[in-house]
Short mmCIF file of N, CA and C in Angstrom, two decimals:
data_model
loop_
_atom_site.label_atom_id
_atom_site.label_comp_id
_atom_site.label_asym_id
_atom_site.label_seq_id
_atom_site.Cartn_x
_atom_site.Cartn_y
_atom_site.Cartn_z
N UNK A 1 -5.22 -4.26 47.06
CA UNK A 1 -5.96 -5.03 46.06
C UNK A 1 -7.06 -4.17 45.42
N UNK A 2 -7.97 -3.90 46.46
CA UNK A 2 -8.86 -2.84 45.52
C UNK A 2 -8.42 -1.46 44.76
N UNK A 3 -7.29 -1.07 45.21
CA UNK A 3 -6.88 -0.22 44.21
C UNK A 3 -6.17 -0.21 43.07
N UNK A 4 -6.00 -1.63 42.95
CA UNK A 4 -5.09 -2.09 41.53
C UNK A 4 -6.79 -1.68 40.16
N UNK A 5 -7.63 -2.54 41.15
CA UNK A 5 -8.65 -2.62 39.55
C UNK A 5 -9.14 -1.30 39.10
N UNK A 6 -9.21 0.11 39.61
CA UNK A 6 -9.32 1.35 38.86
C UNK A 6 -8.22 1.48 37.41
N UNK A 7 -7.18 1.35 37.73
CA UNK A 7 -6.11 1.68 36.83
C UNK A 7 -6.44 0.54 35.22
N UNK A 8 -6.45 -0.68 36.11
CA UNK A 8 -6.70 -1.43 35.39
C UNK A 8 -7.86 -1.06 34.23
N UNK A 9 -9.37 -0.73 34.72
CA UNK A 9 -9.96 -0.75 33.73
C UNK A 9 -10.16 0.61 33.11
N UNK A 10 -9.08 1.48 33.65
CA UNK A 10 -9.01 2.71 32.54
C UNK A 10 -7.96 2.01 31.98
N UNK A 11 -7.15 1.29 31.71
CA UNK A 11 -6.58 0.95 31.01
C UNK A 11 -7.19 0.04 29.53
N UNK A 12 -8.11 -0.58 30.57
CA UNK A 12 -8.49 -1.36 29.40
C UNK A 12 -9.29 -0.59 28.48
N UNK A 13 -10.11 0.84 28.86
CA UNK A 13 -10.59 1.62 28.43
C UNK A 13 -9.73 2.26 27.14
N UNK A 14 -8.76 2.65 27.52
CA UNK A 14 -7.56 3.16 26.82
C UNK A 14 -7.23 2.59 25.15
N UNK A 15 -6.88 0.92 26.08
CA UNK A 15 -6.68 0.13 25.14
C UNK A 15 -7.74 0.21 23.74
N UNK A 16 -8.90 -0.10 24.33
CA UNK A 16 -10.11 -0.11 23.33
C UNK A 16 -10.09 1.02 22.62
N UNK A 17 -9.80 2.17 22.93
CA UNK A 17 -9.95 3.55 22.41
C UNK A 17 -9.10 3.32 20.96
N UNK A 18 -7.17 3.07 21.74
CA UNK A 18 -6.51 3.12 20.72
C UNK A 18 -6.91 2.27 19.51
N UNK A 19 -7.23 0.54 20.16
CA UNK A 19 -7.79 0.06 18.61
C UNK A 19 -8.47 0.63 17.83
N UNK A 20 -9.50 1.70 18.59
CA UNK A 20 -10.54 1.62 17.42
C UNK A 20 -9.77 2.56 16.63
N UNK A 21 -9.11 3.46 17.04
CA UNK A 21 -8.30 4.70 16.40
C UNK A 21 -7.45 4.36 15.25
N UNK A 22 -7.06 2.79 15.82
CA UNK A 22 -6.15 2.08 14.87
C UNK A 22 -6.54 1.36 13.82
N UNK A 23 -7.62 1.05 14.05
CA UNK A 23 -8.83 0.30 13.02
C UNK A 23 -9.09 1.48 12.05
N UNK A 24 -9.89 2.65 12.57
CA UNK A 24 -9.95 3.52 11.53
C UNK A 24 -8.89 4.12 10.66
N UNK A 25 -7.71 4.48 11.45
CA UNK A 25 -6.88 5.43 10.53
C UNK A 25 -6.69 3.32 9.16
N UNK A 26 -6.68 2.78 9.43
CA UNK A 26 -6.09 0.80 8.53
C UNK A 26 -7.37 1.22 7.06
N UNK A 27 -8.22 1.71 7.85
CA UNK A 27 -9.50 1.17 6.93
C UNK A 27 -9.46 2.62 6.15
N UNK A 28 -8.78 4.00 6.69
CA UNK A 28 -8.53 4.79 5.83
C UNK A 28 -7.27 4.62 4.49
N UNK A 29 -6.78 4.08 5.26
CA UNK A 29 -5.63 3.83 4.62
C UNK A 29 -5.82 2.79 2.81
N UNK A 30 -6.83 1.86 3.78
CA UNK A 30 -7.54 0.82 2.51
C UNK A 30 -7.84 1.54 1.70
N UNK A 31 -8.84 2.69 2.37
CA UNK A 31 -10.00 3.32 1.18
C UNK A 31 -9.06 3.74 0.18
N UNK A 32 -7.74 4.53 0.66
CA UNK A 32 -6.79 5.31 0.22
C UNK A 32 -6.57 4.89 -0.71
N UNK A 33 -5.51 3.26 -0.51
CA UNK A 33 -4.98 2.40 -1.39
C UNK A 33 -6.37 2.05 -2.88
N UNK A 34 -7.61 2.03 -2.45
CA UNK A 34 -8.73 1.39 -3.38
C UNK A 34 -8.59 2.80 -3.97
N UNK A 35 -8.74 4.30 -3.82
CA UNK A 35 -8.78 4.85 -4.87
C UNK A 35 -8.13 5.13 -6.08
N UNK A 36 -6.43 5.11 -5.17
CA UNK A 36 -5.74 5.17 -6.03
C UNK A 36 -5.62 3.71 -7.04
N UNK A 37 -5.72 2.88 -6.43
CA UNK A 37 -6.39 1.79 -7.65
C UNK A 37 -7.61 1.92 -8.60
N UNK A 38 -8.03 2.01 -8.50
CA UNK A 38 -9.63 2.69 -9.44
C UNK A 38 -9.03 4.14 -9.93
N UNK A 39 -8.05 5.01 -9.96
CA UNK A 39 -7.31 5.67 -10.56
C UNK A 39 -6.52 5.38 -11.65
N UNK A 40 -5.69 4.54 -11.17
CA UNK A 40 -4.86 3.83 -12.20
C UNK A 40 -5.78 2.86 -13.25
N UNK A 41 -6.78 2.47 -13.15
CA UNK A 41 -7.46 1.42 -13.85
C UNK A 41 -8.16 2.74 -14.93
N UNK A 42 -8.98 3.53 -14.42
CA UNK A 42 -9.33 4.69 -15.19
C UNK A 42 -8.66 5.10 -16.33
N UNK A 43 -7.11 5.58 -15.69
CA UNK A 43 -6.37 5.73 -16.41
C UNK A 43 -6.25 5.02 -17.44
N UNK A 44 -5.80 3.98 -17.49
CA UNK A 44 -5.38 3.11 -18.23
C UNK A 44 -6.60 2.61 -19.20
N UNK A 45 -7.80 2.85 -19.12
CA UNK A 45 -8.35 2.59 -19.94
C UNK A 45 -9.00 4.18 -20.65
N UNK A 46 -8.22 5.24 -20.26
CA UNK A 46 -8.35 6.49 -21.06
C UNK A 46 -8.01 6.53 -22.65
N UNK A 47 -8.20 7.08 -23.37
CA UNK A 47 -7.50 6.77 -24.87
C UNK A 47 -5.63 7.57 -24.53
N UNK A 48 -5.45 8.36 -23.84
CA UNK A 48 -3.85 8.81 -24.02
C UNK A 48 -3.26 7.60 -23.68
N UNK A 49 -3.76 6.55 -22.81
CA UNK A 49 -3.28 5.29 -22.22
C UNK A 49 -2.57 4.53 -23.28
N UNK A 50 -4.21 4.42 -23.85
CA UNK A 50 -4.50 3.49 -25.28
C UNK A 50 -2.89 3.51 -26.51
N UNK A 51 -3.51 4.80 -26.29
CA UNK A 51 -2.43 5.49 -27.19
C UNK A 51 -1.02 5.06 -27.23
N UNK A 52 -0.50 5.02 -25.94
CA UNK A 52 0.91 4.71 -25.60
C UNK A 52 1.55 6.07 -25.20
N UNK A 53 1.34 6.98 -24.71
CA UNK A 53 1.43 8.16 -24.34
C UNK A 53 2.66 7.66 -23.21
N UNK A 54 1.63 7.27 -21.87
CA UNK A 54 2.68 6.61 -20.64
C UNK A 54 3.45 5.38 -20.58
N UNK A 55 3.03 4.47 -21.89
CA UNK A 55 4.17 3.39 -21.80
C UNK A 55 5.39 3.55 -22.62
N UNK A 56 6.15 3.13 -21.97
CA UNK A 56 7.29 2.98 -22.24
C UNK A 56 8.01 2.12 -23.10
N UNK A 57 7.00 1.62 -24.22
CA UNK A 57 7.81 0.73 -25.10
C UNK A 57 7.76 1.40 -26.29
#
């Protein structure tokens, strides 16, 4: 019995680690997704935009 709870709370140690690892790379990922949005919006309000340069009609 007493040697089950070592494992245990490096585990739970573990666990916590990976979330946070997993939390950060999510919230990089966001930032990622938000720039390249605020990219495209830039864009699009550039004058080559304006222009019709990249659309396709």
């Amino acid at each position: 019995m007493l040697d089950q709870s070592p494992p245990s709370r490096l585990e739970r140690l573990r666990q916590r680690r990976r979330d946070r690892k997993q939390r950060r790379a999510w919230r990089r990922e966001r930032r990622k997704v938000g720039v390249d949005l605020h990219d495209a919006s830039t864009m699009a309000e550039s004058s080559q935009f304006k222009s019709g340069f990249f659309t396709k009609k």
